[in-house]
PDB file of C-alpha atoms in Angstrom:
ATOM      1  CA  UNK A 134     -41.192-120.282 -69.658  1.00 88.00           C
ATOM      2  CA  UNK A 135     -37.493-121.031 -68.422  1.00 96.00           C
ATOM      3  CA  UNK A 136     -36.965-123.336 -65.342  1.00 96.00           C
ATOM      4  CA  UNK A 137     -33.589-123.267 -64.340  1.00 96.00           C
ATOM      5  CA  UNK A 138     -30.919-122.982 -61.225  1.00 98.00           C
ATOM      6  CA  UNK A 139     -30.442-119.328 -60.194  1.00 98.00           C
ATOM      7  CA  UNK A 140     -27.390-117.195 -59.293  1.00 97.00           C
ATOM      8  CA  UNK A 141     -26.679-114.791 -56.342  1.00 97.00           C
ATOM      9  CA  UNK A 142     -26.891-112.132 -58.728  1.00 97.00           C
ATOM     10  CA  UNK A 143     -30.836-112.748 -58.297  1.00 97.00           C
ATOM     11  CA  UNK A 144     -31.092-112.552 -54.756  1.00 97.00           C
ATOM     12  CA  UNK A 145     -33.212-109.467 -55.506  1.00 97.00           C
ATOM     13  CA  UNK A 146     -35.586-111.274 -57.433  1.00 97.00           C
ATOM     14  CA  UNK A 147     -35.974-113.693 -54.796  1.00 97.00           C
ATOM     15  CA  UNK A 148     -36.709-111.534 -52.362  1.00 96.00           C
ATOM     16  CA  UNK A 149     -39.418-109.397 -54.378  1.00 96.00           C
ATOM     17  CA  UNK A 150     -41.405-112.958 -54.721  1.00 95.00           C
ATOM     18  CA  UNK A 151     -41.019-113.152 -51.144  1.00 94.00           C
ATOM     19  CA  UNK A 152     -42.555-109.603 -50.469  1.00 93.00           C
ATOM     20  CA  UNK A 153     -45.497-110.640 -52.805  1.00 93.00           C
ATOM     21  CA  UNK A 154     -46.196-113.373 -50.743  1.00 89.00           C
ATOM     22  CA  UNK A 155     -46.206-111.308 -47.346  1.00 86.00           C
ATOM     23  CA  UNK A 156     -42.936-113.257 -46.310  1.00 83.00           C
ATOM     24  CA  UNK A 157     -40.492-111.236 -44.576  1.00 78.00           C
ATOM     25  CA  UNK A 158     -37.927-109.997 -47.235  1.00 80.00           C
ATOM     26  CA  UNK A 159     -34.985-112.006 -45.127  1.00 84.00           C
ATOM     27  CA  UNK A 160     -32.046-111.050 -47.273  1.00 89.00           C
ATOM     28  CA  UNK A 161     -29.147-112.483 -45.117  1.00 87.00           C
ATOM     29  CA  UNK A 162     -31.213-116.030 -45.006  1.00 89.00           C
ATOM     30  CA  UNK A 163     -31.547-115.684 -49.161  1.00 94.00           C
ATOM     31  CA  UNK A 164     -27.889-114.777 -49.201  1.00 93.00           C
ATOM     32  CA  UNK A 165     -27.162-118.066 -47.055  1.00 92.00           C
ATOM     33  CA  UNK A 166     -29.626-120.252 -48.934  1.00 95.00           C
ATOM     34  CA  UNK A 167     -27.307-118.926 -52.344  1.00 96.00           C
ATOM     35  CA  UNK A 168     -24.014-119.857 -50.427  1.00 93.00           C
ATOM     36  CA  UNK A 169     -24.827-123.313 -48.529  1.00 93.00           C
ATOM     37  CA  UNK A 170     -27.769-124.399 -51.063  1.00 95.00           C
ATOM     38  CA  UNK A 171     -29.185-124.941 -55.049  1.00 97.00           C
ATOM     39  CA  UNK A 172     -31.835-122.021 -55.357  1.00 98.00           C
ATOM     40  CA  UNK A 173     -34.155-122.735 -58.808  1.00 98.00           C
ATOM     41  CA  UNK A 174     -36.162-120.769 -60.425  1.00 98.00           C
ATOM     42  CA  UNK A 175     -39.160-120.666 -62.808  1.00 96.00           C
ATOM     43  CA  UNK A 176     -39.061-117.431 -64.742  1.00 97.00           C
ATOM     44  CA  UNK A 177     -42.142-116.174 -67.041  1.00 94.00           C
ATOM     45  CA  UNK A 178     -40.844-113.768 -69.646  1.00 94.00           C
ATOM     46  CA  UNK A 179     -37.980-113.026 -67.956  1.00 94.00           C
ATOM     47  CA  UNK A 180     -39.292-112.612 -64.471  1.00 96.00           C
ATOM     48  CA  UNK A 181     -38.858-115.002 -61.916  1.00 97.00           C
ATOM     49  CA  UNK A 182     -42.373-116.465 -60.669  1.00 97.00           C
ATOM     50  CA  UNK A 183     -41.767-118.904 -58.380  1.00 97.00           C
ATOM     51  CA  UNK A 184     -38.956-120.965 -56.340  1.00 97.00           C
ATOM     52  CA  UNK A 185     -37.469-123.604 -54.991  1.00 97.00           C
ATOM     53  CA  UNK A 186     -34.418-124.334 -52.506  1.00 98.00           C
ATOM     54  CA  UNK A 187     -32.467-127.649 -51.944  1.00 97.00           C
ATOM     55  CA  UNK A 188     -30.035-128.101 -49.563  1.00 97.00           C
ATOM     56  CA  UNK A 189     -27.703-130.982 -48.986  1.00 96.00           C
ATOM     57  CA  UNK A 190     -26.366-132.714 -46.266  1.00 95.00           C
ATOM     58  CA  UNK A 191     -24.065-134.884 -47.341  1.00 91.00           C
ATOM     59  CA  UNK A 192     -24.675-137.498 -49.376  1.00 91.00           C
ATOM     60  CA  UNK A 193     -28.121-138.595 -48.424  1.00 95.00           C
ATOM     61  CA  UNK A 194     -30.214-135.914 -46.745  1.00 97.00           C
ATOM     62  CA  UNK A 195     -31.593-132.768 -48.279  1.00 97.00           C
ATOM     63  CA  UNK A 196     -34.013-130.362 -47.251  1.00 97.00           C
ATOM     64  CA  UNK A 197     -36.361-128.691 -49.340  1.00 98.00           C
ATOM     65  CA  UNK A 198     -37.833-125.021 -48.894  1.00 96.00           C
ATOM     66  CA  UNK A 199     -38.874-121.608 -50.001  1.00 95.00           C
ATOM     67  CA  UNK A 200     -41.843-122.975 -52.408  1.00 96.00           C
ATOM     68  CA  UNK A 201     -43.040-120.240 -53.899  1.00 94.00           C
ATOM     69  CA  UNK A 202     -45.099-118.629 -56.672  1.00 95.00           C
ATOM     70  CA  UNK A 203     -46.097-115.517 -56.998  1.00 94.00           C
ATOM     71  CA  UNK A 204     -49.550-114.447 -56.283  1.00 93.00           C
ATOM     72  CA  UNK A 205     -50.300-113.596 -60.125  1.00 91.00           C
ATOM     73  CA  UNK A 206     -49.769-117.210 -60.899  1.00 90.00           C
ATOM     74  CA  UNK A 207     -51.164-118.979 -58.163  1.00 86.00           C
ATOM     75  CA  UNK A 208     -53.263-122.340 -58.764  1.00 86.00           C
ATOM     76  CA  UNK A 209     -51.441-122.609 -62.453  1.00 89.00           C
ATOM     77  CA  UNK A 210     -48.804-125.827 -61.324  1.00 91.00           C
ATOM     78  CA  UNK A 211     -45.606-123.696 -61.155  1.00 93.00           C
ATOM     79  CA  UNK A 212     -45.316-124.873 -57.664  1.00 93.00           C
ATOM     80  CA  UNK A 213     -45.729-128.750 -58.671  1.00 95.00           C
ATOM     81  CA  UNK A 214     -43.585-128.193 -62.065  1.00 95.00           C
ATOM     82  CA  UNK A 215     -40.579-126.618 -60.225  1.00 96.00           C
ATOM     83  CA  UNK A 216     -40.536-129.026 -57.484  1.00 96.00           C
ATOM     84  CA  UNK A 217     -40.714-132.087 -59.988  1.00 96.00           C
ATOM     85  CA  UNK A 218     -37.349-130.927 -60.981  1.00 95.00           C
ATOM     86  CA  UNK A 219     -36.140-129.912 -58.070  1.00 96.00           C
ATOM     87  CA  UNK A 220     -37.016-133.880 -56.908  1.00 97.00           C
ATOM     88  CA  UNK A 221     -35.431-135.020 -59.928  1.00 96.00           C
ATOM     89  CA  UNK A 222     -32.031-133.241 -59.164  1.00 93.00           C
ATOM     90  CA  UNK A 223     -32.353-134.726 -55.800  1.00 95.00           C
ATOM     91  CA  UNK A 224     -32.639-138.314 -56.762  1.00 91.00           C
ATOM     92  CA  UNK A 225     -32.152-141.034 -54.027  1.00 92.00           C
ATOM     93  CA  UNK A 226     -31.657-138.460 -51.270  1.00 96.00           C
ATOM     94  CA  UNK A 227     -34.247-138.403 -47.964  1.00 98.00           C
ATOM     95  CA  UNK A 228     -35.907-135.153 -48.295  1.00 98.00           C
ATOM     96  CA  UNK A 229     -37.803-132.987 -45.542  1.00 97.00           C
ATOM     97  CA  UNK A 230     -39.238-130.110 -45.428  1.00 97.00           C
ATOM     98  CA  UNK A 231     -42.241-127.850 -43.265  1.00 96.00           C
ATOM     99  CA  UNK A 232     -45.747-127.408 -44.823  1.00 96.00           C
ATOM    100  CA  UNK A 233     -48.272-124.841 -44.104  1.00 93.00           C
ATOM    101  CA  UNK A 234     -51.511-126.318 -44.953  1.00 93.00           C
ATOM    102  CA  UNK A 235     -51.887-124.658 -47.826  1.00 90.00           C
ATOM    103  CA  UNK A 236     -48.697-126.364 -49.516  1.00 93.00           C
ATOM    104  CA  UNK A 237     -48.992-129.691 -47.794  1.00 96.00           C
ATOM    105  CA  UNK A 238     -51.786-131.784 -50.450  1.00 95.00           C
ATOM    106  CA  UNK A 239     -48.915-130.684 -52.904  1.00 95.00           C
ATOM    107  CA  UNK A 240     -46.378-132.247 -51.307  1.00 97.00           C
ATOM    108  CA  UNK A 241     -48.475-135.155 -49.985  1.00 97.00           C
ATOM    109  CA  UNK A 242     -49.247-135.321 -54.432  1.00 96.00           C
ATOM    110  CA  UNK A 243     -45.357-135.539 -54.425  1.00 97.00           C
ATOM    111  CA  UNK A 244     -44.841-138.571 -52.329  1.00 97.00           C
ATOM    112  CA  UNK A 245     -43.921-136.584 -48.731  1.00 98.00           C
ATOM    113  CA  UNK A 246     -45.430-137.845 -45.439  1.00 98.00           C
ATOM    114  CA  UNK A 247     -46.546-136.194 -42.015  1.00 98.00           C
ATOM    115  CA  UNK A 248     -43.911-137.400 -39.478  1.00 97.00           C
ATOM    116  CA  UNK A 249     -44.336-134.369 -37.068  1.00 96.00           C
ATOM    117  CA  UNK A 250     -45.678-130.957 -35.863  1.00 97.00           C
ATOM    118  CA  UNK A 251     -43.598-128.058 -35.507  1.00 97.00           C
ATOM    119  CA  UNK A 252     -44.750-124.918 -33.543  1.00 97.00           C
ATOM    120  CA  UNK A 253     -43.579-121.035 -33.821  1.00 96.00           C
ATOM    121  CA  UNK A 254     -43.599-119.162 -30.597  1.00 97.00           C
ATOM    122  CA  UNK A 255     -43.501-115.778 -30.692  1.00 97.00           C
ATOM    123  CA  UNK A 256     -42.973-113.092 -27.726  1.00 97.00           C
ATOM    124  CA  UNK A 257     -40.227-110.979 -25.779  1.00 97.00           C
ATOM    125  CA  UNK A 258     -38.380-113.383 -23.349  1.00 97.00           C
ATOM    126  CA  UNK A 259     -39.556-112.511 -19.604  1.00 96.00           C
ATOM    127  CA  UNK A 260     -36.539-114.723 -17.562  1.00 94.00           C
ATOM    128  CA  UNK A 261     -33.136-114.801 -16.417  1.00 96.00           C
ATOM    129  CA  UNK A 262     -29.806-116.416 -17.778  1.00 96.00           C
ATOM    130  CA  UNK A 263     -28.844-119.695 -16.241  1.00 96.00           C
ATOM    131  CA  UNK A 264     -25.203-118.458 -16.007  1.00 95.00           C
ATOM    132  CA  UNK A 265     -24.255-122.813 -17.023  1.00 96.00           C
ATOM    133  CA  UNK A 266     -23.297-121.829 -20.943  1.00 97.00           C
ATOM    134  CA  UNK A 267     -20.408-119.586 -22.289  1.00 96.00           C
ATOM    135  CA  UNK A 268     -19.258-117.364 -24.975  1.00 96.00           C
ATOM    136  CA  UNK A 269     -18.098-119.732 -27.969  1.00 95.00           C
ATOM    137  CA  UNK A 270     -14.539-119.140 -29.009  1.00 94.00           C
ATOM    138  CA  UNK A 271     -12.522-120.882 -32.096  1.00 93.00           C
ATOM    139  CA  UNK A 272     -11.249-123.189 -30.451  1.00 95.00           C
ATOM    140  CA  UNK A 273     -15.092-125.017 -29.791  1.00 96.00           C
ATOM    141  CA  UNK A 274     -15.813-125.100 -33.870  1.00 95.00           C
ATOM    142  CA  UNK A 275     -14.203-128.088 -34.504  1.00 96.00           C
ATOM    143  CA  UNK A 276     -15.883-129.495 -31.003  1.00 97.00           C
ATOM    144  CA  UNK A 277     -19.402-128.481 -32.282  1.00 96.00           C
ATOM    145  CA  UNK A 278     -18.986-130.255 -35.469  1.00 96.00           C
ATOM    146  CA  UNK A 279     -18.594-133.258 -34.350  1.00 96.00           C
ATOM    147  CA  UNK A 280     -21.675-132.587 -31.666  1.00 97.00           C
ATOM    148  CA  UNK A 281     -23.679-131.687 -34.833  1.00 96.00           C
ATOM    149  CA  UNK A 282     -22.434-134.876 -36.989  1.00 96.00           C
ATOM    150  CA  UNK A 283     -23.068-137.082 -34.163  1.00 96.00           C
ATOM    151  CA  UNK A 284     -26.538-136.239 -33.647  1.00 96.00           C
ATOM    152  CA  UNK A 285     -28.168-134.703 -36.532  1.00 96.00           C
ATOM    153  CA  UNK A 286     -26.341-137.872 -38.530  1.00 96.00           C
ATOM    154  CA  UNK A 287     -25.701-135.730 -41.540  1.00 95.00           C
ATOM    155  CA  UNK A 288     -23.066-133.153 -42.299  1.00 94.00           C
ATOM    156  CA  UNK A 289     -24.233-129.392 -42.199  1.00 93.00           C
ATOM    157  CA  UNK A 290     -20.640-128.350 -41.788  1.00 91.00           C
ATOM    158  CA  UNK A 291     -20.842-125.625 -44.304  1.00 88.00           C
ATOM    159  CA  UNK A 292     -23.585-123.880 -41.890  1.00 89.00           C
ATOM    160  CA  UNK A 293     -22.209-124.761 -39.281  1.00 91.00           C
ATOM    161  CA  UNK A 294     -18.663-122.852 -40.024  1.00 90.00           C
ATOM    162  CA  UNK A 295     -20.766-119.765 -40.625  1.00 87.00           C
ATOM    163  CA  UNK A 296     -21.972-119.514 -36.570  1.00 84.00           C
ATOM    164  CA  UNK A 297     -19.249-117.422 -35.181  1.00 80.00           C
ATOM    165  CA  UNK A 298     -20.260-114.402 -38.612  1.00 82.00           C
ATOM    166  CA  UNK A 299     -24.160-114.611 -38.495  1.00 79.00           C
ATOM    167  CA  UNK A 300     -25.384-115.586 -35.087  1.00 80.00           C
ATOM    168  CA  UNK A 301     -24.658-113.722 -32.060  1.00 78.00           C
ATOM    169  CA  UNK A 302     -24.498-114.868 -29.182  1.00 83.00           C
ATOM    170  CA  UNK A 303     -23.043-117.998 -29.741  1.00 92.00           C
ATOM    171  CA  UNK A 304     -22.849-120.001 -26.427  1.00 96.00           C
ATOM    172  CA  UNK A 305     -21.683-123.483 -25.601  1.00 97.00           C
ATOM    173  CA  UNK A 306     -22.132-125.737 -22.214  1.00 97.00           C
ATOM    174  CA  UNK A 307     -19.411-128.259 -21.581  1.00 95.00           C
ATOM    175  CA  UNK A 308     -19.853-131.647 -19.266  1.00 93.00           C
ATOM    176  CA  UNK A 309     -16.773-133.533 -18.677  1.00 92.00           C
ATOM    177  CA  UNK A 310     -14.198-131.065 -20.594  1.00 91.00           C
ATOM    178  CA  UNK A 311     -16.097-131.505 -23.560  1.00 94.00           C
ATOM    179  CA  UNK A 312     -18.784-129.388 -25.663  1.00 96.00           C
ATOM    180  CA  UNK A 313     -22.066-130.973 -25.008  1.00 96.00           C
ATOM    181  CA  UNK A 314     -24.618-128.664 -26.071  1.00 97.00           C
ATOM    182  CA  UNK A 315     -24.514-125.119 -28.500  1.00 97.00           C
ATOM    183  CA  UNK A 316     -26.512-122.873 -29.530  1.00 96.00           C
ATOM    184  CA  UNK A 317     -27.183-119.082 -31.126  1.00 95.00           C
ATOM    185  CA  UNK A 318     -29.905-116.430 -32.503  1.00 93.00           C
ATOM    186  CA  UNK A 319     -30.410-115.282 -35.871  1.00 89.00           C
ATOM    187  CA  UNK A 320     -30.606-111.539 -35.835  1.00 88.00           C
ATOM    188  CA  UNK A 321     -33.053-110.931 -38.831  1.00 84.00           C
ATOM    189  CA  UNK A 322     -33.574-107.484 -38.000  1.00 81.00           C
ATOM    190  CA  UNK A 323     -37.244-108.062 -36.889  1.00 83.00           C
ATOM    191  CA  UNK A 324     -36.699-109.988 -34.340  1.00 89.00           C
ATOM    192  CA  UNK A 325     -34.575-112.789 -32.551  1.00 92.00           C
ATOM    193  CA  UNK A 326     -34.981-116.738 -33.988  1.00 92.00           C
ATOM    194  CA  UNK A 327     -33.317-119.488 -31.745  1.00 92.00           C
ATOM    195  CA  UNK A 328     -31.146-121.896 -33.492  1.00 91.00           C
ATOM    196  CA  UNK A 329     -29.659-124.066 -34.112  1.00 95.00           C
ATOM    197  CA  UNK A 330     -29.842-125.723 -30.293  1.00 96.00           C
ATOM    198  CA  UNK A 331     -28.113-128.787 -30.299  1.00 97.00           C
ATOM    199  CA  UNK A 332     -27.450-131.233 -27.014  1.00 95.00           C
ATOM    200  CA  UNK A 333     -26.268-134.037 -25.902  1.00 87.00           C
ATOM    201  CA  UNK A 334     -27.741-133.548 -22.726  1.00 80.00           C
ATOM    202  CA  UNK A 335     -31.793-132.062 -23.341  1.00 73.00           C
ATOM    203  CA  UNK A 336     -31.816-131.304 -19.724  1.00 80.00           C
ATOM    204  CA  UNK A 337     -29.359-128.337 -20.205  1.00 90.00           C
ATOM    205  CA  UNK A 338     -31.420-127.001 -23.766  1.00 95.00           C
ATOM    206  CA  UNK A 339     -33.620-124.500 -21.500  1.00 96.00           C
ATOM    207  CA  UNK A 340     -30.290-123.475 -19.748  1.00 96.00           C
ATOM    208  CA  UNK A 341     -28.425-122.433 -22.916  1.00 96.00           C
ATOM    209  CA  UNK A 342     -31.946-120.742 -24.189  1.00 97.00           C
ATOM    210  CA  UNK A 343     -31.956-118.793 -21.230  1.00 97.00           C
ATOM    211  CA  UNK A 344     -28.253-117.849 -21.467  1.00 97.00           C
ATOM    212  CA  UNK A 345     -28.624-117.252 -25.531  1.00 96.00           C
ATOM    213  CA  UNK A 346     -32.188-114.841 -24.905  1.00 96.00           C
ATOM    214  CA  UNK A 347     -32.040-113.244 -21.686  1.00 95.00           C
ATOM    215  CA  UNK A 348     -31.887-109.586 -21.640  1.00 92.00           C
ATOM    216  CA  UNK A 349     -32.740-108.858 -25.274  1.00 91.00           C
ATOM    217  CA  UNK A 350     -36.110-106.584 -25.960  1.00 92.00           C
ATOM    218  CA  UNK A 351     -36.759-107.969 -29.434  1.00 94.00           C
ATOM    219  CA  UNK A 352     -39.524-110.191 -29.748  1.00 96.00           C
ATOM    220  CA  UNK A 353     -37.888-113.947 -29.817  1.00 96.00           C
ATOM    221  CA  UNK A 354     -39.062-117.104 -32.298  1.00 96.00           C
ATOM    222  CA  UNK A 355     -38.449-120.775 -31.004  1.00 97.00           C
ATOM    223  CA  UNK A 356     -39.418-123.301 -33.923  1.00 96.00           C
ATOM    224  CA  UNK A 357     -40.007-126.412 -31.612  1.00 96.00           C
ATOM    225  CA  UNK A 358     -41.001-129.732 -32.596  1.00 94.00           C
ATOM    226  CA  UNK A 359     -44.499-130.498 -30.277  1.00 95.00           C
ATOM    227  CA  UNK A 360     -42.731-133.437 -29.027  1.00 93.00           C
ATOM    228  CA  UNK A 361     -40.362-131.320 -27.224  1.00 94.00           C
ATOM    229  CA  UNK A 362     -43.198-130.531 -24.428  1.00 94.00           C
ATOM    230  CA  UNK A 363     -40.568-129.355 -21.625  1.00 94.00           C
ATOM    231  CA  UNK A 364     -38.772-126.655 -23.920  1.00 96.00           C
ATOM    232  CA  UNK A 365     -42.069-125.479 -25.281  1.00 96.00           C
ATOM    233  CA  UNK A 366     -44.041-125.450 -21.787  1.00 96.00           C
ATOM    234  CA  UNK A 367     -40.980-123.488 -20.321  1.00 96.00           C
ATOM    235  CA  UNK A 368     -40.796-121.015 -23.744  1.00 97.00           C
ATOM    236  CA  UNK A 369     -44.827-120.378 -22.473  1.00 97.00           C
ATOM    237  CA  UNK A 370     -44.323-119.869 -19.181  1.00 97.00           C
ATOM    238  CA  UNK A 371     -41.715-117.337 -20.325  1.00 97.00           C
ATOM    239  CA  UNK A 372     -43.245-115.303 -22.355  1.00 97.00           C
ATOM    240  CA  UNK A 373     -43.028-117.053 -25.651  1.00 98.00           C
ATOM    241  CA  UNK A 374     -46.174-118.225 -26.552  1.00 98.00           C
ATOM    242  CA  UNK A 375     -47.226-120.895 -29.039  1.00 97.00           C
ATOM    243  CA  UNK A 376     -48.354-119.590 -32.513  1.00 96.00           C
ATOM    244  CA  UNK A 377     -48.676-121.246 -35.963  1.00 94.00           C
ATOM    245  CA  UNK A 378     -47.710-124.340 -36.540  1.00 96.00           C
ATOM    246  CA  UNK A 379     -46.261-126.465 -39.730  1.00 96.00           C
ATOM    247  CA  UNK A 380     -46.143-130.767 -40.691  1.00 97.00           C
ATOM    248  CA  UNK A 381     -42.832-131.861 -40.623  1.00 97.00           C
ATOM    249  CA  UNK A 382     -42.497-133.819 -43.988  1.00 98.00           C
ATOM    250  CA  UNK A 383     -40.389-136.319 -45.311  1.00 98.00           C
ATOM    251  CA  UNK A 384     -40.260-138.031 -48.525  1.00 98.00           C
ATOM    252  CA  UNK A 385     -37.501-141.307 -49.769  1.00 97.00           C
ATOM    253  CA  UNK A 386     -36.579-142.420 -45.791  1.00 96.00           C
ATOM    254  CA  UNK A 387     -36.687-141.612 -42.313  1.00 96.00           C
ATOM    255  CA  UNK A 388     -36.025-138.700 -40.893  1.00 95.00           C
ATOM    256  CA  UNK A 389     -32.185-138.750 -39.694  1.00 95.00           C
ATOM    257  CA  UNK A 390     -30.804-137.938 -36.654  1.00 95.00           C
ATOM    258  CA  UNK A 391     -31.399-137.857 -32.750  1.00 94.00           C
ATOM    259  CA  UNK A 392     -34.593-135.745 -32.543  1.00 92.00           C
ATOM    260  CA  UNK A 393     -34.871-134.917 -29.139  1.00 92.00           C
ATOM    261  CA  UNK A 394     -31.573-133.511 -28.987  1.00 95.00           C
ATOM    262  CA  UNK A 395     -31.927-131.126 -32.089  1.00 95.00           C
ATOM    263  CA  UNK A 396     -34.162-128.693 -29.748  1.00 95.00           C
ATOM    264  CA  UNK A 397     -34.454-125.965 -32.712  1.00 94.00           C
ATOM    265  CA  UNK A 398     -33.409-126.291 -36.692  1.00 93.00           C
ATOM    266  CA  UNK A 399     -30.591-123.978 -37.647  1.00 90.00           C
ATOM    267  CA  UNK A 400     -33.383-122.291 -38.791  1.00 86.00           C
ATOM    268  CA  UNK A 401     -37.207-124.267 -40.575  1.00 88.00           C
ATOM    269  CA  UNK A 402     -35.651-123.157 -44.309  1.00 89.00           C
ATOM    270  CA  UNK A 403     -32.647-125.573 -43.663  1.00 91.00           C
ATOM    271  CA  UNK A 404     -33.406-127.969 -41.047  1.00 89.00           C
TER     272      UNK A 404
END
């Protein structure tokens, strides 16, 4: 048995595992997790049998996801194994992550503790655009970095510089001549996922949702935090209803950053 860090060259691999475990294949996200993240492996004869992903944010905040094993080798301690290293490589950082209730005793085992709920709703948008946000251009990169830094207190520039290729729209709202809210949808083929939403101002987060979903006929997925009752009543009442839900875990800290302005993760695999 071989535990070890993997290389884009298995993206294939990782994406099988996925299929055995009725995930959605997600290619572009793997290809993304590769590029921003450290993807391990633990590979049985040759094939890889379960995974891993850290991600780092900076110096002090990581975010763990993608545990999995494949069905063969379920209930053998793969899952614990691999993420015993993967802990170990990510000494002294605060860690979160999302656990189904199958995976969270594991992680509870590990040392992670329940400090939220988050919720997937699922369904085609029924409302209008607000008409408040805009288009992103170039020049508001730079702008929403420093939004992001400010309140998710930890640097996820390196996703963050990918917005403009992989989510479209992209929108912005601006108060005072300066960005205070952004947000855009992941196009995974299936359908539409909101995020990251990000604002200085949660008033205007249903605004830019409206602006960033209106129109499409794909079914749309908001991962929202319970606590954010206002976004998640008004997702309901338009068509995006409340499905299953995940513990927001962390493990060596609190969780950073200004929670009720980070409306949705950039997506739940990387916070």
């Amino acid at each position: 048995m071989e535990m070890r860090r993997l290389t884009p060259d298995e993206l294939d691999d990782c994406v099988r595992l996925a299929k055995s475990r009725e995930w959605l294949p997600e290619r572009r996200k793997w290809a993304l997790l590769f590029e921003a993240g450290e993807v391990y492996g633990l590979l049985l004869d040759g094939t890889l049998v379960s995974t891993t992903v850290l991600t780092r944010y900076g110096a002090g905040y990581g975010v763990i996801s993608m545990v999995l094993t494949d069905p063969a080798h379920a209930r053998q301690g793969l899952a614990r194994r691999l993420m015993e290293r993967v802990l170990e490589q990510a000494d002294g950082l605060v860690l979160s992550l999302t656990a189904t209730p199958n995976g969270r005793p594991l992680y509870e085992r590990l040392g992670f503790e329940t400090v939220g709920e988050v919720t997937s709703h699922v369904g085609v948008f029924a409302g209008e655009p607000s008409g408040v946000s805009r288009a992103a251009t170039a020049a508001d990169l730079e702008p929403i970095l420093a939004l992001d830094r400010e309140l998710f207190e930890a640097d996820r520039g390196v996703l963050l510089r990918r917005l403009p290729d992989l989510h479209d729209p992209l929108r912005v709202i601006e108060r005072d001549g300066r960005v205070a809210a952004f947000g855009g949808v992941w196009d995974t083929g299936d359908q539409l996922v909101g995020g990251p939403v990000v604002t200085r101002d949660p008033e205007a987060a249903t605004a830019l949702l409206a602006d960033l979903l209106a129109g499409t006929a794909k079914p749309v997925r908001l991962d929202l935090d319970t606590r954010q009752t206002e976004v998640c009543a008004w997702a309901e009442a338009h068509g995006v209803q409340p499905g299953f839900s995940t513990k927001l875990m962390v493990r060596g800290g609190a969780l950073p950053g200004v929670r009720p302005s980070l409306v949705t993760s950039y997506n739940v695999a990387l916070g």
